[in-house]
CSV table of C-alpha atoms in Angstrom, one decimal:
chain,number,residue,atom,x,y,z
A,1,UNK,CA,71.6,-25.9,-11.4
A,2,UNK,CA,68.6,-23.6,-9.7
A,3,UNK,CA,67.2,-23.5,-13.3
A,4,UNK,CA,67.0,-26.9,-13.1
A,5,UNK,CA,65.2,-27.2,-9.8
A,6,UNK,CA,62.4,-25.0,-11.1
A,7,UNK,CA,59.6,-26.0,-11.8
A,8,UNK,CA,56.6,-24.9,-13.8
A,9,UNK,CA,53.6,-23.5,-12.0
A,10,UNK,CA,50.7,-25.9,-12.1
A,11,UNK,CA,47.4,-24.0,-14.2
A,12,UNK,CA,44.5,-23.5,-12.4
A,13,UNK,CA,42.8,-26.5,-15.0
A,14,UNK,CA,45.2,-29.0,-13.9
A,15,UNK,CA,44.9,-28.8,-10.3
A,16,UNK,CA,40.9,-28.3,-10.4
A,17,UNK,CA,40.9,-24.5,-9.4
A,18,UNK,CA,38.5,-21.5,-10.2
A,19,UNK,CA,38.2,-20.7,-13.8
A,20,UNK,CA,39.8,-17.5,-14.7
A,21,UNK,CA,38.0,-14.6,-14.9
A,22,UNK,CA,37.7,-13.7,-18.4
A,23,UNK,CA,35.6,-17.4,-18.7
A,24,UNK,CA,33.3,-16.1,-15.8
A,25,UNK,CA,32.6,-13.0,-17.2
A,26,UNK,CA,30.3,-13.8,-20.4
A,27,UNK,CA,28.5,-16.5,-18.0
A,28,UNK,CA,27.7,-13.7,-15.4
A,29,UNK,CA,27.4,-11.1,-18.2
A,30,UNK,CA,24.3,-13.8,-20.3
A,31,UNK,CA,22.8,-14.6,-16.4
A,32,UNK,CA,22.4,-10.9,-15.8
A,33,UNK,CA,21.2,-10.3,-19.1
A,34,UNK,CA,18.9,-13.1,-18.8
A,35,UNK,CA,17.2,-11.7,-15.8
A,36,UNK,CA,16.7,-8.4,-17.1
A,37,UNK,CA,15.0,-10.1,-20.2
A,38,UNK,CA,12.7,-11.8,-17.5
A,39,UNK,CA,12.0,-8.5,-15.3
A,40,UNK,CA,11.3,-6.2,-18.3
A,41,UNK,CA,8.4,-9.1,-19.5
A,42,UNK,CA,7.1,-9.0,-16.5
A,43,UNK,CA,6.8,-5.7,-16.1
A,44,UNK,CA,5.4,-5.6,-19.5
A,45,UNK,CA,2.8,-8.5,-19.0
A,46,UNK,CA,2.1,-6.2,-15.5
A,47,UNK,CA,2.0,-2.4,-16.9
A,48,UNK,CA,0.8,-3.4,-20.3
A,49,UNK,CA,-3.3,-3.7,-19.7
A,50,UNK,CA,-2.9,-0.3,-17.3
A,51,UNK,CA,-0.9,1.6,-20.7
A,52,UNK,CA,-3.9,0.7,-22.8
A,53,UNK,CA,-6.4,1.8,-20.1
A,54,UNK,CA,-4.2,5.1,-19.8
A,55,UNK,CA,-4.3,5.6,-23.5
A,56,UNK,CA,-8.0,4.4,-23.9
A,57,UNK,CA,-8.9,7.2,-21.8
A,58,UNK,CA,-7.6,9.8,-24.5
A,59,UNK,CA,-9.8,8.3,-27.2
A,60,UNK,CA,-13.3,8.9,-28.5
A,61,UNK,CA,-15.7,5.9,-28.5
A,62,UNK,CA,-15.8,5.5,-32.4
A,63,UNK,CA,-11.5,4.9,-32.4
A,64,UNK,CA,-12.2,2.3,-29.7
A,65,UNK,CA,-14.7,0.7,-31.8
A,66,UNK,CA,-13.1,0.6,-34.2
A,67,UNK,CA,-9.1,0.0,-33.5
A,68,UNK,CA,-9.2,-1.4,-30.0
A,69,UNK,CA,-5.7,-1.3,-29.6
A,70,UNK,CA,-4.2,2.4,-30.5
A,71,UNK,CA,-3.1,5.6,-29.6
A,72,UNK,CA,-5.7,8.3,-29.7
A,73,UNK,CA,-5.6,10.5,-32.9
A,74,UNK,CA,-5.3,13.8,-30.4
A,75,UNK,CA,-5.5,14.1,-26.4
A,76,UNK,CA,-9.1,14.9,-25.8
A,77,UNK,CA,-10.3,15.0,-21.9
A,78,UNK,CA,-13.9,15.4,-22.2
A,79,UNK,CA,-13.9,11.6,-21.4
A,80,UNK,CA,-12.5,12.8,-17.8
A,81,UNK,CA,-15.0,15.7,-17.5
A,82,UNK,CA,-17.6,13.4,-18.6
A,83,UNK,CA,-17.0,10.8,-16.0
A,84,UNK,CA,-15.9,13.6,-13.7
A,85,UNK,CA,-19.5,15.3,-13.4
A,86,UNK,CA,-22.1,13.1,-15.5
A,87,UNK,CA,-21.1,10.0,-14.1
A,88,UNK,CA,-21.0,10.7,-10.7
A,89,UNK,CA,-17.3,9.7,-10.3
A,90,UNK,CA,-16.7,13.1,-8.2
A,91,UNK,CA,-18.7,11.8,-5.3
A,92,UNK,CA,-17.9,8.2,-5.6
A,93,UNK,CA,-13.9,9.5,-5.4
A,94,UNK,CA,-14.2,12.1,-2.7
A,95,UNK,CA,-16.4,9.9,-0.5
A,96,UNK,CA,-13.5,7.0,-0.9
A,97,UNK,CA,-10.7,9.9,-0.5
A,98,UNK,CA,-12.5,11.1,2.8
A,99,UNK,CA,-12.7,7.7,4.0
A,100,UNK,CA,-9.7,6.3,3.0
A,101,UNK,CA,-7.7,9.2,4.6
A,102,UNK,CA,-9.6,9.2,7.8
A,103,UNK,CA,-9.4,5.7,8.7
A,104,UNK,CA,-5.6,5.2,7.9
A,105,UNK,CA,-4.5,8.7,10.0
A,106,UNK,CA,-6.6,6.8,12.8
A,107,UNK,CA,-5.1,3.5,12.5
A,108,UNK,CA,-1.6,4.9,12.1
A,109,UNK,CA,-1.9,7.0,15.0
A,110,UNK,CA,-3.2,4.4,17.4
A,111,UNK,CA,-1.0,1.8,16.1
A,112,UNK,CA,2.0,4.3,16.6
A,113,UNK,CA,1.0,5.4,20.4
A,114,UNK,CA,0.4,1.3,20.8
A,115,UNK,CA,3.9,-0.5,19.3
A,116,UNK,CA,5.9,2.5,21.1
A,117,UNK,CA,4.1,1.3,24.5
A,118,UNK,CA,5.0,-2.4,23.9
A,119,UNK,CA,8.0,-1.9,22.8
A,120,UNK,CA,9.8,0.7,25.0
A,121,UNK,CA,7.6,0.6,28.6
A,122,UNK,CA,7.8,-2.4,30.7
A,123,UNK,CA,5.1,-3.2,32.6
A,124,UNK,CA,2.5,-5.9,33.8
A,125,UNK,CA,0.7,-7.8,31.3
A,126,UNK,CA,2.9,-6.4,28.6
A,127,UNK,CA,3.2,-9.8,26.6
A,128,UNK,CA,-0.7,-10.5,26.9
A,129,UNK,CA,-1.7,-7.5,25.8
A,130,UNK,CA,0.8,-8.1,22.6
A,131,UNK,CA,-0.4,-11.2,22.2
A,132,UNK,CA,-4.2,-9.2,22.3
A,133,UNK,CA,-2.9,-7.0,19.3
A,134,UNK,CA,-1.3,-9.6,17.1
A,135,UNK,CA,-4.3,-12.3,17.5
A,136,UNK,CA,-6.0,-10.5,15.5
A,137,UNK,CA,-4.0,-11.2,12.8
A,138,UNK,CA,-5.4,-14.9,12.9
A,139,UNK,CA,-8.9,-14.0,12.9
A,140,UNK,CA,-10.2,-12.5,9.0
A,141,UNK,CA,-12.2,-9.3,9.9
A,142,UNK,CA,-14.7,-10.7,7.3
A,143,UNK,CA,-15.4,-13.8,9.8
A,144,UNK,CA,-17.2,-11.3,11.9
A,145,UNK,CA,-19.1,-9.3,9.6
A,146,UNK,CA,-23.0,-10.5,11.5
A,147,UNK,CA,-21.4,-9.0,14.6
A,148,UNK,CA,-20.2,-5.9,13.0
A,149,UNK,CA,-23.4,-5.3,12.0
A,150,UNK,CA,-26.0,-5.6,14.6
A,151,UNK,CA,-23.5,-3.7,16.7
A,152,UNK,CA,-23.2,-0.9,14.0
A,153,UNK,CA,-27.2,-1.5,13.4
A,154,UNK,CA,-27.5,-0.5,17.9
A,155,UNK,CA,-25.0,2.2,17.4
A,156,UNK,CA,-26.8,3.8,13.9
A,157,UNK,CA,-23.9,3.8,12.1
A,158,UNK,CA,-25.6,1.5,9.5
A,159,UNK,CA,-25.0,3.8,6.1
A,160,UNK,CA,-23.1,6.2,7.3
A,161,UNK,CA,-19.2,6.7,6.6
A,162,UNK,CA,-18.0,7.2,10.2
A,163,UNK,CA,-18.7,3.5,10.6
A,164,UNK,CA,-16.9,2.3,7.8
A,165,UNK,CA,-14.4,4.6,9.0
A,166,UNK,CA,-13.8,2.9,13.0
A,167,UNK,CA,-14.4,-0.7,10.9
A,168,UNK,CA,-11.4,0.1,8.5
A,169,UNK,CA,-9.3,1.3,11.2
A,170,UNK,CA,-10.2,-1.0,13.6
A,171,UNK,CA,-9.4,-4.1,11.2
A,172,UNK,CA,-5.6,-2.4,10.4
A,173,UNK,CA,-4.7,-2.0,13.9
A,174,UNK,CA,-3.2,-5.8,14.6
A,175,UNK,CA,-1.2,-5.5,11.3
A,176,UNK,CA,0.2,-1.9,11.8
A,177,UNK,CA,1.4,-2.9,15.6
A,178,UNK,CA,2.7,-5.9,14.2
A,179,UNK,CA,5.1,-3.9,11.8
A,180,UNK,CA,5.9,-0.9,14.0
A,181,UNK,CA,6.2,-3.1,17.2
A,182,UNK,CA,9.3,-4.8,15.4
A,183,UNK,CA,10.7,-2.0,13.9
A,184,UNK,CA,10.7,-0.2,17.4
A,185,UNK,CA,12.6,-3.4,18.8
A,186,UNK,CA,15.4,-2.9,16.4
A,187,UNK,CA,16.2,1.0,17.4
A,188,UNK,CA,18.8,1.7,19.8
A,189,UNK,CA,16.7,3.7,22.7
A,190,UNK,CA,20.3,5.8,23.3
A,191,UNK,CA,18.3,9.3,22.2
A,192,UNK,CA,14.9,8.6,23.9
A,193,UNK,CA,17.3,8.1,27.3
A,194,UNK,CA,19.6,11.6,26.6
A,195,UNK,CA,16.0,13.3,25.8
A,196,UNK,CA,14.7,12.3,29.2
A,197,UNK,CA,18.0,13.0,31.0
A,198,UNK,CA,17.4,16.6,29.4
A,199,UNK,CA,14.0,16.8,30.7
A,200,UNK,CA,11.5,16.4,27.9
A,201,UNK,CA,8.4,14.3,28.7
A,202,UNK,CA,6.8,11.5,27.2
A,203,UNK,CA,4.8,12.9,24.9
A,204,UNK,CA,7.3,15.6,23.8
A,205,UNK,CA,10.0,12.1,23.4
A,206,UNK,CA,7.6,10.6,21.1
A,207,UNK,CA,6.7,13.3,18.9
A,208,UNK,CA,10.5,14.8,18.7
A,209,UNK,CA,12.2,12.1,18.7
A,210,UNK,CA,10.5,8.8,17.9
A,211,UNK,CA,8.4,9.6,15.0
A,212,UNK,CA,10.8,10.6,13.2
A,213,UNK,CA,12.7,7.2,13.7
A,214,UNK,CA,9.4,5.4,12.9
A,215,UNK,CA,9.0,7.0,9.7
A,216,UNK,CA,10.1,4.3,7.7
A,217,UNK,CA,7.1,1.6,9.4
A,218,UNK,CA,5.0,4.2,9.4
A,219,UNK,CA,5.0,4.2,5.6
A,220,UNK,CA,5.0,0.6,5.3
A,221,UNK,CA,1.8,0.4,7.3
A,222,UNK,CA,0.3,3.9,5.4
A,223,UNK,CA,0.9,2.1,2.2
A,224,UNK,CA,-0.8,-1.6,3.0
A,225,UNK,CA,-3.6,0.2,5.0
A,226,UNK,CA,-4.2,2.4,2.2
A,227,UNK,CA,-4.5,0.3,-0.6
A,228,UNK,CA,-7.0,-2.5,1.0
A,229,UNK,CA,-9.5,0.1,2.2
A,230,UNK,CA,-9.4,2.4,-1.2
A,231,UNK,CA,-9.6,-1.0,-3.0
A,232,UNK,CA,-12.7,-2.9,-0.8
A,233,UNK,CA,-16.1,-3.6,-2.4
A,234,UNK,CA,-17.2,-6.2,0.5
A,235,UNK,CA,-17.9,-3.4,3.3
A,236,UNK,CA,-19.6,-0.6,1.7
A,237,UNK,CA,-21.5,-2.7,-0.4
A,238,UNK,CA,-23.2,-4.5,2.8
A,239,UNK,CA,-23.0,-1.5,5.4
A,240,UNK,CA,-23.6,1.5,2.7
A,241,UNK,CA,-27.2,2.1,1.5
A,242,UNK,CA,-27.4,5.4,-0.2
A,243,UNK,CA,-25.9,5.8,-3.9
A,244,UNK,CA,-24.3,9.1,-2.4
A,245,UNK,CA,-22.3,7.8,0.4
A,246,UNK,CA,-20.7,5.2,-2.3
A,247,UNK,CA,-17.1,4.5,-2.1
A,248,UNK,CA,-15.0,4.2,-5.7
A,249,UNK,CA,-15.1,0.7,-5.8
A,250,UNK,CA,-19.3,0.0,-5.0
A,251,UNK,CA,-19.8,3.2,-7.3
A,252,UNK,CA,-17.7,2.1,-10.6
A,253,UNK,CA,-20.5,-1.1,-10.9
A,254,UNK,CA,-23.1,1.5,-11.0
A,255,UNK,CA,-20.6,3.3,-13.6
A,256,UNK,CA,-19.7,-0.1,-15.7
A,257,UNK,CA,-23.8,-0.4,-16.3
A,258,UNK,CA,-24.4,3.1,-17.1
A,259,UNK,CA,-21.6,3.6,-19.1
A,260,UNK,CA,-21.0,-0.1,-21.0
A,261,UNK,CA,-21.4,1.3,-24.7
A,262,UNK,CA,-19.2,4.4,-23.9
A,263,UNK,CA,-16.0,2.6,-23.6
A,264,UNK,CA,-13.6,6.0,-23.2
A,265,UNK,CA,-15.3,7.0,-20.5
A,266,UNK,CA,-15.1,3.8,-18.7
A,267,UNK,CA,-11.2,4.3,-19.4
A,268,UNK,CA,-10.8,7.8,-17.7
A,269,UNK,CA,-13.3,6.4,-14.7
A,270,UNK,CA,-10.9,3.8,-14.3
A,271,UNK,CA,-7.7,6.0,-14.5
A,272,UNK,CA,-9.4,8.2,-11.9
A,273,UNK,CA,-10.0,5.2,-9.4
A,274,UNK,CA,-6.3,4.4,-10.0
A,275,UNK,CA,-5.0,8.2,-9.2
A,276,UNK,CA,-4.8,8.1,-5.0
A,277,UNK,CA,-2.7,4.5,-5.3
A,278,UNK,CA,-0.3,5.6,-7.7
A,279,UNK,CA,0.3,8.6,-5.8
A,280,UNK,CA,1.0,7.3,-2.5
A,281,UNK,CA,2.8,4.6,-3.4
A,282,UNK,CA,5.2,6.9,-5.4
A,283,UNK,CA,5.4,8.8,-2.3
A,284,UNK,CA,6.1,5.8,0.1
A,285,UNK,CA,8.4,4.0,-2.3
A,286,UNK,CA,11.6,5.3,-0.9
A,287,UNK,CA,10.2,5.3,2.8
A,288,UNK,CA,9.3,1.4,1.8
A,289,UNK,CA,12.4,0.4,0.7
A,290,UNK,CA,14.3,2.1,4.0
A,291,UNK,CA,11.8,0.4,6.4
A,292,UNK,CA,12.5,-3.2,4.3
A,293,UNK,CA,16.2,-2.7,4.5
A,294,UNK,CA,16.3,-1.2,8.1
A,295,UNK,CA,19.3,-3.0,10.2
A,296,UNK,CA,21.0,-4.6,7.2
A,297,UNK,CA,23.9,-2.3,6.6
A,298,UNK,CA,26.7,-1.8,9.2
C-alpha cells in the first residue's frame, strides 16, 4: 500500500530547475577558456612591439637591415654603451631620474601631511579648503602654461630643473590628496587615539603610525606621479633651453635624428628610457593592488 503512495521525484528538467552540474561545467570550463584566449592576445598585441625593441637592442645594424624581425645571432651590448656615452643618453637619463625623483618625494610628502589634515583634524574651513585641493583636478595644468611662465620667467627658473621640479609637483598635488584623502577616510582612527592616550605627539603619530597605514595610497600616487612626469615632452621642451639640462623624453628627438640609420642603437636608447617605469611599477605592483582592494574583504 505505502509503495503505492510513492511517488517518483520530479527531475530538475521537468519542473524547470538548475541544470545539473556536470552540464555547467564544460560551459564554465569553454567561458574561462575563452577569456584566457582573449587576455593572453592582448597581452601579446601589448608586450609584443616592447619584445622586439628588447631583442633589437641585442642586434647589430646589418641583422636589422637585413631581417627586421629576429633574434640577434649573439648578445652584444655595445649598442647600450654606445647610446650610453656617444649619444648622450647618460645625461638625458640622469637629468630625468633627478627630476623625476625630486618632484614625486615632494608631491608625496605634501600630499601626505595635506589628506592626513583633512581627513583626521576638524577644523574651520575644512571642506573649502578640500574643495581648494580637488578643484584642481578640473582645471588641465597645461591651460595655464602663459602664467607658469612669466611667473617662472620673474622667478629665473626659466631653464633650470628646480622649476620643472615645483611645476611637476605642484600639478600632482590635487590628484595625490584626492587618493590619500579617501583612503585615510576608510581607516579606523582606533591606533592614532591609543598612540595619543600614550603620549606620542602629532608628528611622532604620523610618522609611526600613519604612514605605515598609508602605504598602500602612497604607492598608488608614487606610481601615477611617476610615470606622467618621466614620460612628459610638453614642459621641458617649452621651459628647458640647454641640450644639457634635457629630460629623456626632449633628449631621445635629438637621439632619433642623430641616430636614424643606426637602428640598434635606437633600440637600447629606447630600452634605457623604459628602465625607471618598469622598475617602479614592479615595485608598486603589490602595494597597487592592496590600495585598489582596501576595505573589500571582511
Amino acid at each position: 500500500m505505502s509503495a503505492l503512495l510513492t511517488t517518483p521525484r520530479p527531475t530538475s528538467a521537468a519542473t524547470g530547475g538548475s541544470p545539473r552540474p556536470g552540464v555547467a561545467r564544460p560551459r564554465s570550463l569553454a567561458r574561462g577558456i575563452g577569456v584566457q584566449v582573449v587576455l593572453w592576445a592582448y597581452a601579446g598585441v601589448a608586450f609584443g612591439p616592447l619584445l622586439l625593441v628588447l631583442i633589437g637592442s641585442f642586434r647589430s645594424n646589418a641583422d636589422i637591415l637585413r631581417a627586421p624581425v629576429g633574434l640577434p645571432s649573439s648578445f652584444d651590448v655595445s649598442n647600450y654603451t654606445r647610446a650610453w656615452e656617444t649619444a648622450s643618453i647618460s645625461t638625458y637619463f640622469l637629468n630625468s631620474l633627478a627630476v623625476t625623483a625630486a618632484s614625486v618625494v615632494l608631491c608625496v610628502g605634501v600630499s601626505a601631511l595635506a589628506a592626513y589634515a583633512l581627513a583626521r583634524w576638524r577644523f574651520r574651513g575644512r571642506a573649502l579648503l578640500a574643495a581648494f585641493f580637488l578643484s584642481g583636478l578640473m582645471i588641465p595644468a597645461k591651460l595655464g602654461l602663459l602664467p607658469v611662465f612669466y611667473m617662472f620667467q620673474s622667478m629665473n627658473l626659466i631653464d633650470s630643473r628646480i622649476g620643472l621640479v615645483l611645476l611637476y609637483a605642484a600639478s600632482g598635488v590635487p590628484f595625490s590628496v584626492f587618493v590619500i584623502m579617501g583612503f585615510m577616510r576608510g581607516l579606523p582612527g582606533e591606533l592614532e587615539e591609543a598612540a595619543r592616550i600614550d603620549g606620542a605627539h602629532e608628528g611622532r603619530l604620523f610618522v609611526s603610525i600613519v604612514l605605515p597605514l598609508m602605504r598602500p595610497a602612497l604607492a598608488v600616487v608614487t606610481v601615477f606621479q611617476f610615470a606622467p612626469t618621466w614620460n612628459d615632452f610638453f614642459y621641458p621642451l617649452v621651459l628647458l633651453r640647454s641640450s644639457e639640462k634635457y629630460t629623456i623624453p626632449v633628449g631621445l628627438t635629438r637621439f632619433f635624428g642623430e641616430f636614424a640609420a643606426d637602428r640598434g642603437t635606437l633600440f637600447a636608447g629606447l630600452v634605457i628610457a623604459l628602465v625607471p617605469l618598469a622598475v617602479v611599477f614592479a615595485l608598486a605592483t603589490r602595494q597597487i593592488v592592496a590600495g585598489l582592494t582596501a576595505g573589500m574583504s571582511k
